[in-house]
């Protein structure tokens, strides 16, 4: 069983080298990964059939985004059925490829 162990060691060495290369890259200000950060928003438009929402939002630290008004996809439109234009909300968003998706949203208390 010598050969598989050597292969495994080579794979592990390659993995850590790649990880080190990433850490010495060009993104010194990348925020620490957080589980779910809720951001503040206000609904400007909502379309449950298309699954889209336009939010005037505050900072979204996990996306490195400041305050603005922009559109998102709703991960679960059914969960937003009680929300309407003008509602203040707490929401979580994440980027999947080119798309920004609201993964959680609820009326702000
Ligand atoms: Cu934005």
mmCIF file of C-alpha atoms and ligand atoms in Angstrom:
data_model
loop_
_atom_site.group_PDB
_atom_site.id
_atom_site.type_symbol
_atom_site.label_atom_id
_atom_site.label_comp_id
_atom_site.label_asym_id
_atom_site.label_seq_id
_atom_site.Cartn_x
_atom_site.Cartn_y
_atom_site.Cartn_z
ATOM 1 C CA UNK A 1 0.000 0.000 0.000
ATOM 2 C CA UNK A 2 2.984 2.330 -0.451
ATOM 3 C CA UNK A 3 1.906 3.867 -3.737
ATOM 4 C CA UNK A 4 -1.550 5.100 -2.664
ATOM 5 C CA UNK A 5 -0.040 6.762 0.405
ATOM 6 C CA UNK A 6 2.476 8.586 -1.750
ATOM 7 C CA UNK A 7 -0.277 9.715 -4.099
ATOM 8 C CA UNK A 8 -2.361 10.940 -1.197
ATOM 9 C CA UNK A 9 0.588 12.921 0.170
ATOM 10 C CA UNK A 10 1.133 14.492 -3.245
ATOM 11 C CA UNK A 11 -2.533 15.485 -3.480
ATOM 12 C CA UNK A 12 -2.480 17.022 -0.005
ATOM 13 C CA UNK A 13 0.715 18.932 -0.766
ATOM 14 C CA UNK A 14 -0.815 20.262 -3.966
ATOM 15 C CA UNK A 15 -3.963 21.354 -2.159
ATOM 16 C CA UNK A 16 -2.153 23.320 0.512
ATOM 17 C CA UNK A 17 0.106 24.968 -2.066
ATOM 18 C CA UNK A 18 -2.983 26.134 -3.945
ATOM 19 C CA UNK A 19 -4.550 27.407 -0.731
ATOM 20 C CA UNK A 20 -1.412 29.370 0.117
ATOM 21 C CA UNK A 21 -1.338 30.866 -3.368
ATOM 22 C CA UNK A 22 -4.913 32.083 -2.917
ATOM 23 C CA UNK A 23 -4.158 33.661 0.431
ATOM 24 C CA UNK A 24 -1.245 35.627 -1.008
ATOM 25 C CA UNK A 25 -3.480 36.951 -3.806
ATOM 26 C CA UNK A 26 -4.851 40.403 -4.460
ATOM 27 C CA UNK A 27 -7.758 40.523 -2.053
ATOM 28 C CA UNK A 28 -6.400 41.747 1.280
ATOM 29 C CA UNK A 29 -9.730 43.322 2.271
ATOM 30 C CA UNK A 30 -11.887 40.256 1.639
ATOM 31 C CA UNK A 31 -14.335 40.035 4.551
ATOM 32 C CA UNK A 32 -14.247 36.997 6.761
ATOM 33 C CA UNK A 33 -16.797 34.425 5.718
ATOM 34 C CA UNK A 34 -19.888 34.734 7.868
ATOM 35 C CA UNK A 35 -22.791 32.348 8.035
ATOM 36 C CA UNK A 36 -25.794 34.560 7.400
ATOM 37 C CA UNK A 37 -25.679 38.303 7.757
ATOM 38 C CA UNK A 38 -29.037 40.035 7.677
ATOM 39 C CA UNK A 39 -29.219 43.415 5.980
ATOM 40 C CA UNK A 40 -31.864 46.140 6.117
ATOM 41 C CA UNK A 41 -34.039 46.875 3.141
ATOM 42 C CA UNK A 42 -37.258 48.433 1.937
ATOM 43 C CA UNK A 43 -39.333 46.867 -0.819
ATOM 44 C CA UNK A 44 -39.743 49.037 -3.917
ATOM 45 C CA UNK A 45 -41.205 46.382 -6.195
ATOM 46 C CA UNK A 46 -41.983 42.708 -5.844
ATOM 47 C CA UNK A 47 -43.058 40.134 -8.443
ATOM 48 C CA UNK A 48 -43.735 36.723 -6.969
ATOM 49 C CA UNK A 49 -44.470 35.146 -10.359
ATOM 50 C CA UNK A 50 -41.088 36.163 -11.742
ATOM 51 C CA UNK A 51 -39.479 35.693 -8.337
ATOM 52 C CA UNK A 52 -37.872 39.122 -8.378
ATOM 53 C CA UNK A 53 -37.689 41.916 -5.852
ATOM 54 C CA UNK A 54 -36.386 45.475 -6.011
ATOM 55 C CA UNK A 55 -34.910 46.521 -2.699
ATOM 56 C CA UNK A 56 -33.585 49.798 -1.414
ATOM 57 C CA UNK A 57 -30.963 48.276 0.827
ATOM 58 C CA UNK A 58 -28.371 49.224 3.396
ATOM 59 C CA UNK A 59 -24.875 47.750 3.583
ATOM 60 C CA UNK A 60 -24.538 44.094 2.597
ATOM 61 C CA UNK A 61 -21.167 43.246 4.171
ATOM 62 C CA UNK A 62 -20.935 39.694 2.812
ATOM 63 C CA UNK A 63 -21.260 41.045 -0.746
ATOM 64 C CA UNK A 64 -19.018 44.052 -0.124
ATOM 65 C CA UNK A 65 -21.922 46.278 -1.156
ATOM 66 C CA UNK A 66 -22.946 49.663 0.154
ATOM 67 C CA UNK A 67 -26.430 51.126 0.224
ATOM 68 C CA UNK A 68 -28.328 51.286 -3.074
ATOM 69 C CA UNK A 69 -31.543 50.276 -4.800
ATOM 70 C CA UNK A 70 -31.301 47.160 -6.929
ATOM 71 C CA UNK A 71 -33.048 44.011 -8.051
ATOM 72 C CA UNK A 72 -32.571 40.505 -6.685
ATOM 73 C CA UNK A 73 -33.895 37.053 -7.399
ATOM 74 C CA UNK A 74 -35.963 35.494 -4.633
ATOM 75 C CA UNK A 75 -34.764 32.036 -3.683
ATOM 76 C CA UNK A 76 -38.209 31.157 -2.363
ATOM 77 C CA UNK A 77 -40.927 33.493 -3.720
ATOM 78 C CA UNK A 78 -43.619 31.685 -1.700
ATOM 79 C CA UNK A 79 -41.889 32.754 1.509
ATOM 80 C CA UNK A 80 -42.313 36.395 0.452
ATOM 81 C CA UNK A 81 -46.036 36.233 -0.329
ATOM 82 C CA UNK A 82 -47.037 38.345 2.661
ATOM 83 C CA UNK A 83 -44.594 41.124 1.797
ATOM 84 C CA UNK A 84 -45.602 44.234 -0.132
ATOM 85 C CA UNK A 85 -44.163 47.423 -1.555
ATOM 86 C CA UNK A 86 -43.143 49.804 1.215
ATOM 87 C CA UNK A 87 -42.426 47.070 3.781
ATOM 88 C CA UNK A 88 -39.188 47.376 5.707
ATOM 89 C CA UNK A 89 -37.425 44.048 5.757
ATOM 90 C CA UNK A 90 -34.437 42.154 7.075
ATOM 91 C CA UNK A 91 -32.892 40.007 4.388
ATOM 92 C CA UNK A 92 -29.874 37.907 3.534
ATOM 93 C CA UNK A 93 -28.419 37.862 0.036
ATOM 94 C CA UNK A 94 -25.709 35.890 -1.654
ATOM 95 C CA UNK A 95 -24.127 35.767 -5.067
ATOM 96 C CA UNK A 96 -24.478 32.645 -7.202
ATOM 97 C CA UNK A 97 -22.563 33.156 -10.414
ATOM 98 C CA UNK A 98 -23.797 36.399 -11.961
ATOM 99 C CA UNK A 99 -27.019 36.369 -9.972
ATOM 100 C CA UNK A 100 -27.728 38.001 -6.626
ATOM 101 C CA UNK A 101 -30.238 35.980 -4.682
ATOM 102 C CA UNK A 102 -32.246 36.855 -1.593
ATOM 103 C CA UNK A 103 -32.008 33.679 0.446
ATOM 104 C CA UNK A 104 -33.975 34.880 3.474
ATOM 105 C CA UNK A 105 -36.367 37.774 3.921
ATOM 106 C CA UNK A 106 -38.787 38.809 6.627
ATOM 107 C CA UNK A 107 -40.612 41.904 7.741
ATOM 108 C CA UNK A 108 -38.490 44.074 10.006
ATOM 109 C CA UNK A 109 -39.839 44.212 13.567
HETATM 110 CU CU1 LIG B 1 -26.853 46.476 -4.031
#
